[in-house]
Coordinates of C-alpha atoms in Angstrom, one line a residue:
M1 CA 0.1 0.2 0.0
T2 CA 1.5 3.6 -0.5
A3 CA 1.3 6.5 1.2
R4 CA -1.4 7.7 -1.4
D5 CA -3.5 5.2 -0.6
A6 CA -3.1 4.2 3.0
P7 CA -6.6 5.6 5.1
P8 CA -6.3 8.9 8.1
S9 CA -4.9 7.6 10.7
T10 CA -5.5 8.8 14.0
V11 CA -2.7 10.7 15.8
P12 CA -1.4 8.9 18.9
G13 CA -1.6 10.7 21.9
N14 CA -4.5 11.1 25.3
L15 CA -7.6 9.8 25.3
D16 CA -6.4 6.5 23.1
T17 CA -8.4 4.5 24.5
A18 CA -10.5 3.5 27.7
I19 CA -9.0 2.5 30.7
T20 CA -11.3 -0.1 32.9
T21 CA -12.9 -2.7 31.7
P22 CA -16.5 -1.7 31.7
G23 CA -15.3 1.8 29.4
R24 CA -13.2 -0.2 26.9
E25 CA -17.2 -2.8 26.7
L26 CA -19.0 -0.1 26.6
L27 CA -16.5 1.3 23.0
T28 CA -16.9 -1.9 22.1
V29 CA -21.0 -2.2 21.8
V30 CA -21.1 1.5 20.7
A31 CA -18.4 0.7 17.7
R32 CA -21.3 -1.7 16.3
H33 CA -23.7 1.1 16.0
L34 CA -20.6 4.2 14.4
P35 CA -21.8 2.9 10.7
A36 CA -25.7 3.7 11.3
V37 CA -24.7 6.8 12.9
R38 CA -22.3 8.5 10.4
S39 CA -24.1 7.6 7.8
A40 CA -27.9 9.1 8.7
A41 CA -25.5 12.3 9.7
A42 CA -25.7 14.8 7.3
R43 CA -29.4 13.8 7.0
N44 CA -30.9 14.4 10.7
D45 CA -28.1 17.5 10.0
R46 CA -30.0 19.0 7.4
D47 CA -33.4 18.0 8.3
G48 CA -32.6 18.8 12.1
T49 CA -34.4 15.7 12.7
F50 CA -33.2 13.6 16.6
P51 CA -32.0 10.2 15.1
A52 CA -34.6 8.1 17.5
Q53 CA -33.8 5.1 15.9
T54 CA -30.5 5.1 17.1
F55 CA -31.2 5.7 20.6
R56 CA -33.5 3.0 20.7
D57 CA -30.6 0.9 19.1
F58 CA -28.5 2.0 22.3
A59 CA -31.4 1.4 24.1
D60 CA -31.4 -2.2 23.1
D61 CA -28.1 -2.6 23.9
G62 CA -27.5 -1.0 27.1
V63 CA -25.5 2.0 26.1
L64 CA -28.4 4.3 27.6
G65 CA -27.3 2.7 31.2
A66 CA -23.7 3.0 31.4
T67 CA -23.1 5.0 33.7
V68 CA -25.7 3.2 35.7
P69 CA -23.8 1.2 38.2
V70 CA -23.9 -2.2 37.7
A71 CA -25.8 -3.1 41.3
L72 CA -28.6 -1.6 39.8
G73 CA -28.1 -3.1 36.3
G74 CA -26.3 -1.1 34.3
M75 CA -22.8 -1.3 32.7
G76 CA -20.8 0.7 35.5
V77 CA -18.7 3.0 33.4
S78 CA -17.3 4.9 36.4
R79 CA -14.5 6.7 34.9
L80 CA -14.4 10.3 33.1
H81 CA -12.3 9.8 31.0
D82 CA -13.9 6.7 29.3
V83 CA -16.9 8.4 28.7
A84 CA -15.1 11.5 27.4
V85 CA -13.8 8.6 25.5
T86 CA -16.5 7.2 24.5
L87 CA -18.0 10.4 23.4
M88 CA -15.3 11.8 21.2
R89 CA -15.5 8.7 19.3
I90 CA -18.9 9.0 18.7
A91 CA -18.5 12.6 17.8
E92 CA -16.2 11.4 15.0
A93 CA -19.4 10.0 13.4
D94 CA -22.2 13.1 14.5
A95 CA -21.5 15.1 16.9
S96 CA -25.0 16.2 17.2
T97 CA -25.6 12.4 18.7
A98 CA -22.3 12.2 21.0
L99 CA -23.7 15.6 22.6
A100 CA -27.0 13.7 23.5
L101 CA -25.9 11.0 24.8
H102 CA -23.6 13.1 26.8
A103 CA -27.4 14.6 28.4
Q104 CA -27.4 10.7 29.4
F105 CA -24.7 9.6 30.7
S106 CA -24.2 12.7 32.3
R107 CA -26.9 12.1 34.7
G108 CA -26.2 8.4 35.3
I109 CA -23.4 9.6 37.3
T110 CA -24.7 12.6 38.5
L111 CA -27.2 10.3 39.8
T112 CA -25.0 7.6 41.1
Y113 CA -23.9 9.7 43.4
E114 CA -27.4 11.0 44.9
W115 CA -27.8 7.1 45.2
R116 CA -24.8 6.9 47.5
N117 CA -24.3 9.7 49.4
G118 CA -27.8 11.4 49.4
P119 CA -30.9 10.6 52.0
P120 CA -33.5 8.3 51.9
A121 CA -36.2 9.9 49.6
T122 CA -33.1 11.5 47.5
R123 CA -31.8 7.5 47.4
E124 CA -34.7 5.5 46.6
L125 CA -35.7 8.5 44.1
A126 CA -32.2 8.1 42.4
E127 CA -32.5 4.5 42.3
R128 CA -35.9 4.5 40.7
L129 CA -34.6 6.4 38.0
L130 CA -31.3 4.3 37.7
R131 CA -32.4 1.0 37.5
A132 CA -35.4 2.3 34.2
M133 CA -31.9 3.9 32.7
A134 CA -30.2 0.8 32.9
R135 CA -33.3 -1.0 31.0
G136 CA -33.2 1.2 28.9
D137 CA -36.8 2.7 30.2
A138 CA -36.0 6.2 31.2
V139 CA -33.8 9.1 29.3
V140 CA -32.9 11.6 31.9
C141 CA -31.9 15.4 30.6
G142 CA -31.0 18.2 32.2
A143 CA -33.1 21.9 31.7
V144 CA -30.7 24.9 33.1
K145 CA -31.5 27.8 31.4
D146 CA -34.4 29.7 31.0
H147 CA -36.3 31.3 28.3
P148 CA -36.1 35.1 28.4
G149 CA -38.2 36.6 31.3
A150 CA -40.1 33.2 32.2
V151 CA -38.1 32.7 35.5
T152 CA -38.6 28.7 36.6
Q153 CA -40.5 28.8 40.1
L154 CA -41.7 26.5 42.8
R155 CA -44.6 27.0 45.0
P156 CA -45.8 25.4 47.9
D157 CA -48.9 23.3 46.7
G158 CA -50.4 24.0 50.4
S159 CA -49.6 19.6 50.9
G160 CA -46.1 19.5 51.4
G161 CA -45.3 19.0 48.1
W162 CA -45.1 22.4 45.0
L163 CA -45.9 23.5 42.0
M164 CA -43.8 25.0 39.1
S165 CA -44.2 26.6 36.9
G166 CA -41.7 28.4 33.8
R167 CA -40.0 27.8 30.8
K168 CA -36.2 25.9 30.0
M169 CA -34.6 26.2 26.0
L170 CA -31.3 24.3 25.3
V171 CA -32.8 21.7 26.4
T172 CA -31.2 18.9 24.2
M173 CA -32.4 15.1 24.1
A174 CA -35.8 16.8 24.6
P175 CA -37.5 14.8 21.9
I176 CA -37.1 11.4 23.6
A177 CA -36.9 12.3 27.5
T178 CA -38.5 10.9 29.6
H179 CA -37.5 12.6 32.2
F180 CA -36.3 16.5 33.0
V181 CA -34.2 17.4 36.0
V182 CA -34.9 21.0 36.4
S183 CA -32.9 24.2 37.4
A184 CA -35.9 25.6 39.3
Q185 CA -35.9 28.9 42.6
A186 CA -38.5 28.7 45.4
P187 CA -38.4 32.3 46.5
V188 CA -38.4 32.4 50.7
A189 CA -40.4 35.1 52.4
G190 CA -37.9 36.8 54.5
G191 CA -34.9 34.9 53.3
S192 CA -32.7 33.6 50.7
T193 CA -34.4 31.9 47.3
L194 CA -33.8 28.5 47.1
L195 CA -32.0 26.5 44.2
L196 CA -34.0 23.0 43.7
A197 CA -33.3 20.6 41.4
P198 CA -37.2 19.4 40.2
I199 CA -37.1 15.3 38.5
V200 CA -40.2 15.2 36.8
S201 CA -41.7 12.5 34.2
R202 CA -42.6 14.3 30.9
N203 CA -46.6 12.9 31.9
T204 CA -47.3 15.5 34.1
P205 CA -49.9 17.4 33.5
G206 CA -48.7 20.9 32.6
L207 CA -45.4 20.0 31.1
S208 CA -44.6 20.7 27.8
V209 CA -42.4 20.3 25.0
I210 CA -42.3 22.8 22.4
D211 CA -40.2 22.7 18.8
G212 CA -39.2 24.5 16.5
W213 CA -35.5 25.8 18.0
E214 CA -33.4 25.8 14.3
G215 CA -30.0 25.7 15.8
L216 CA -26.5 26.7 13.8
G217 CA -24.9 23.7 14.6
M218 CA -25.6 20.1 16.4
R219 CA -28.8 20.8 14.6
A220 CA -29.8 17.1 15.1
S221 CA -29.4 17.1 18.9
G222 CA -33.1 17.4 19.9
T223 CA -32.6 20.8 21.6
L224 CA -36.2 22.3 22.4
D225 CA -37.6 24.4 24.5
V226 CA -39.3 22.4 27.5
A227 CA -42.5 24.8 29.3
F228 CA -44.4 24.1 32.8
D229 CA -47.5 25.5 33.8
D230 CA -48.6 25.0 36.9
C231 CA -46.8 21.2 37.2
P232 CA -47.2 18.8 40.2
V233 CA -43.9 18.0 42.3
P234 CA -43.6 14.9 44.9
A235 CA -41.4 16.7 48.1
G236 CA -38.9 13.4 47.7
D237 CA -38.3 14.1 43.9
V238 CA -36.9 17.4 44.5
L239 CA -33.5 18.1 45.4
A240 CA -31.8 20.8 47.3
R241 CA -29.0 22.9 45.4
G242 CA -28.4 25.6 48.0
S243 CA -29.1 29.0 47.2
V244 CA -28.9 32.3 45.5
G245 CA -26.2 34.2 47.2
E246 CA -24.6 31.5 49.3
H247 CA -21.3 31.4 47.1
S248 CA -20.2 28.4 47.8
D249 CA -17.7 26.9 45.9
A250 CA -18.4 22.7 46.7
A251 CA -21.4 22.7 43.7
L252 CA -18.1 23.6 41.5
A253 CA -17.3 19.4 42.2
G254 CA -20.7 18.5 40.7
H255 CA -20.8 21.0 38.0
T256 CA -17.6 19.5 36.9
V257 CA -18.1 15.8 36.9
S258 CA -21.3 16.2 35.1
S259 CA -20.4 18.4 32.0
I260 CA -16.2 17.4 31.3
T261 CA -16.9 14.9 29.7
M262 CA -17.8 17.0 26.5
L263 CA -14.2 18.3 26.1
G264 CA -14.2 14.4 24.2
I265 CA -17.2 15.2 21.8
Y266 CA -15.3 18.6 20.2
A267 CA -12.2 16.3 20.4
G268 CA -13.9 14.7 18.5
I269 CA -15.4 17.1 15.6
A270 CA -11.4 17.7 15.4
Q271 CA -10.6 14.0 14.9
A272 CA -13.0 14.2 12.0
A273 CA -11.6 17.2 10.2
R274 CA -8.5 16.3 10.5
D275 CA -8.7 12.5 8.9
L276 CA -11.0 14.5 6.1
A277 CA -8.2 16.5 5.8
A278 CA -5.5 13.8 5.7
D279 CA -7.5 11.8 3.7
A280 CA -8.0 14.9 0.3
A281 CA -4.8 15.0 0.6
T282 CA -3.4 11.8 0.2
R283 CA -6.2 10.8 -2.5
S284 CA -5.3 13.1 -4.8
S285 CA -3.3 13.0 -7.8
T286 CA -0.9 15.2 -7.5
S287 CA 1.7 15.4 -4.1
P288 CA 0.6 18.2 -1.1
S289 CA 2.4 21.1 -1.7
A290 CA 4.7 22.2 1.2
A291 CA 1.8 25.2 2.6
K292 CA -0.8 22.1 2.8
R293 CA 2.4 19.8 4.6
T294 CA 2.5 22.8 7.1
L295 CA -1.2 22.6 7.5
M296 CA -1.6 19.3 8.0
A297 CA 1.8 18.8 10.6
E298 CA 0.2 22.4 12.5
I299 CA -3.1 19.7 12.7
D300 CA -1.8 16.9 14.2
A301 CA 0.5 19.2 16.5
R302 CA -3.2 21.4 17.9
L303 CA -4.8 18.0 18.0
Y304 CA -2.5 16.1 20.1
A305 CA -2.3 19.2 22.6
L306 CA -6.3 19.5 22.0
R307 CA -6.1 15.8 23.4
A308 CA -3.5 15.5 26.1
T309 CA -4.9 19.3 28.0
A310 CA -9.0 17.4 27.8
S311 CA -7.1 13.6 29.5
A312 CA -5.5 15.9 31.9
A313 CA -8.8 17.5 32.9
V314 CA -10.9 14.4 33.4
T315 CA -8.0 12.6 35.1
N316 CA -7.6 15.0 37.5
A317 CA -11.1 15.1 38.1
D318 CA -11.3 11.3 38.0
E319 CA -8.9 11.7 41.0
L320 CA -10.5 14.0 43.5
S321 CA -14.2 12.8 42.4
P322 CA -14.7 10.4 44.8
N323 CA -12.2 12.4 47.9
Q324 CA -14.9 13.1 50.1
D325 CA -12.9 13.0 52.8
M326 CA -10.8 16.7 51.9
D327 CA -12.5 20.2 52.2
A328 CA -15.5 20.7 49.8
E329 CA -14.9 24.1 48.6
E330 CA -11.1 23.3 48.2
R331 CA -12.2 19.8 46.0
G332 CA -15.1 22.1 43.4
R333 CA -12.0 24.6 42.4
R334 CA -9.3 21.6 42.7
M335 CA -11.9 20.6 39.9
M336 CA -12.5 23.2 38.1
T337 CA -10.5 25.4 37.7
P338 CA -8.1 22.7 35.3
F339 CA -11.5 21.7 33.8
Q340 CA -12.2 25.8 32.8
C341 CA -8.6 25.5 31.5
A342 CA -8.8 22.8 29.3
K343 CA -12.3 23.8 28.3
L344 CA -10.9 27.4 27.1
M345 CA -7.9 25.4 25.1
V346 CA -10.5 22.8 23.3
N347 CA -12.9 25.3 22.3
Q348 CA -9.9 27.4 20.6
L349 CA -7.7 24.7 19.5
A350 CA -11.0 22.9 17.9
A351 CA -12.2 25.4 15.9
E352 CA -8.7 26.2 14.8
V353 CA -8.0 23.0 13.2
V354 CA -11.2 22.6 11.8
D355 CA -11.2 25.9 9.8
D356 CA -7.7 24.6 8.5
C357 CA -9.1 21.6 7.4
L358 CA -11.4 23.4 5.6
T359 CA -8.5 26.2 4.2
M360 CA -6.6 22.5 3.3
V361 CA -10.0 21.1 1.8
G362 CA -10.1 24.3 -0.2
G363 CA -13.4 25.8 -1.8
S364 CA -15.1 22.5 -1.9
S365 CA -15.5 22.1 1.5
Y366 CA -17.6 25.8 2.0
V367 CA -21.0 24.4 0.9
A368 CA -23.6 24.0 3.2
N369 CA -23.8 19.5 2.5
H370 CA -20.4 19.5 2.7
P371 CA -19.0 17.7 6.3
L372 CA -16.8 20.0 6.8
A373 CA -19.1 22.3 6.7
R374 CA -21.5 20.2 9.6
L375 CA -17.8 19.8 11.5
Y376 CA -17.2 24.0 10.9
R377 CA -20.7 24.4 13.0
D378 CA -20.4 22.0 15.2
V379 CA -17.6 22.6 16.8
R380 CA -18.3 26.7 17.7
A381 CA -21.0 25.3 19.9
G382 CA -18.2 24.4 22.5
R383 CA -18.2 28.3 23.5
F384 CA -21.8 28.5 24.5
M385 CA -21.8 25.4 27.4
Q386 CA -21.8 25.7 30.8
P387 CA -19.8 25.9 33.1
Y388 CA -18.7 28.0 31.7
T389 CA -19.2 29.9 28.3
Y390 CA -16.0 31.6 26.9
V391 CA -16.8 35.2 28.5
D392 CA -17.9 33.1 32.0
G393 CA -15.0 30.7 31.9
V394 CA -13.0 34.5 31.7
D395 CA -14.4 35.6 34.6
Y396 CA -13.8 32.5 36.6
L397 CA -10.3 31.9 36.2
S398 CA -9.0 35.7 36.3
A399 CA -10.7 35.3 39.4
Q400 CA -9.1 32.2 40.5
A401 CA -5.4 33.9 39.2
L402 CA -6.5 37.5 40.4
H403 CA -8.1 36.2 44.3
L404 CA -11.4 37.5 43.6
D405 CA -14.0 37.4 45.2
R406 CA -17.5 36.2 43.8
D407 CA -20.7 33.6 43.2
N408 CA -18.9 30.8 41.2
N409 CA -22.2 28.4 40.7
Y410 CA -23.2 30.0 37.4
V411 CA -26.7 28.7 38.3
S412 CA -27.3 30.9 41.1
V413 CA -25.4 33.9 39.7
R414 CA -28.1 33.4 36.8
A415 CA -30.7 33.4 39.4
A416 CA -29.6 36.7 40.7
L417 CA -29.6 38.5 37.8
P418 CA -32.6 40.8 36.4
V419 CA -35.1 38.7 34.5
D420 CA -34.1 40.1 31.0
A421 CA -29.9 39.3 31.8
R422 CA -30.9 35.6 32.2

């Protein structure tokens, strides 16, 4: 085989493969689905169609319960590193599918924490959901960002439970979600507003999923609005999340664990773009120009740095996450700060890789239906993902470096803003 006939290769580096047996088993199962994911990606992106059949297939193969403990029927993938690698592989085929699956993986990880460490009612709720996730019967996603002017609030129903009203936007995986973990507020007369996370099922009276979102990228991720109109919520289905203005960095550990594996998605997008560019260059009838060879070398160097940075951050989180003996606020900062450093660099480097890949391939890639065009749009979603967006991430990292006092809980910060600024 000549160099021109050789397929693109992955640059050796970190995030190469899973490091635990459950993680490797998950990669093996997911690999069976990648050809179908890849073949449907362009069509789903064009039409803005959520890949529902893919997720039914994931459910049948146990993928939707991958991060559920074995004791509850799941695959028992607990290392964030292995989850990030899995999302990277899926994102190489389709970033929208990876982003949606991240929502399920993340809920498995955080609900497992609640099952092991929460009060009795919370443990019971978490176990019920985790067992359903392992069976493929529960699809649980987060609903965090309030729709402009529609603050999501809970108020007592007079019988020990709650009624919830409001509207959330950018709820990924909403078309097939069976449950939503909602960020909500509960004003307290004469006291601080409580931050709560009610878990509500899709068939709750007053809940509606609203279609019509037209995203620039991640168009097949099922990112929609969800509205609540006096939805009844039992007291036992509400998780405590502190209060507005509490300024406790302990929450940063949970924010890190629930979101850091998304770094793998953007590593996957960059890898996919790199492979497309390398394939185009090796299949050309002429030898690559000096400029293209220079770009290729720089692309691989950036990709190596990107993956090494992401791997270091998730490894740090894996090491600190189970450490319940250290100061909770210090633990939160020591998990979040490397995550934000990595997120800043991964978002920057991944976009640069995709940009250079378009330059290498040339004008033929500057059309809407070219795979690189989809990657070009998808990669830019990273800067808008919490925690933190680019602007909030800069604020956080600079405050850490300069020892500035600030509330680092982005949910609390948003809750304290005027309604039209959220």
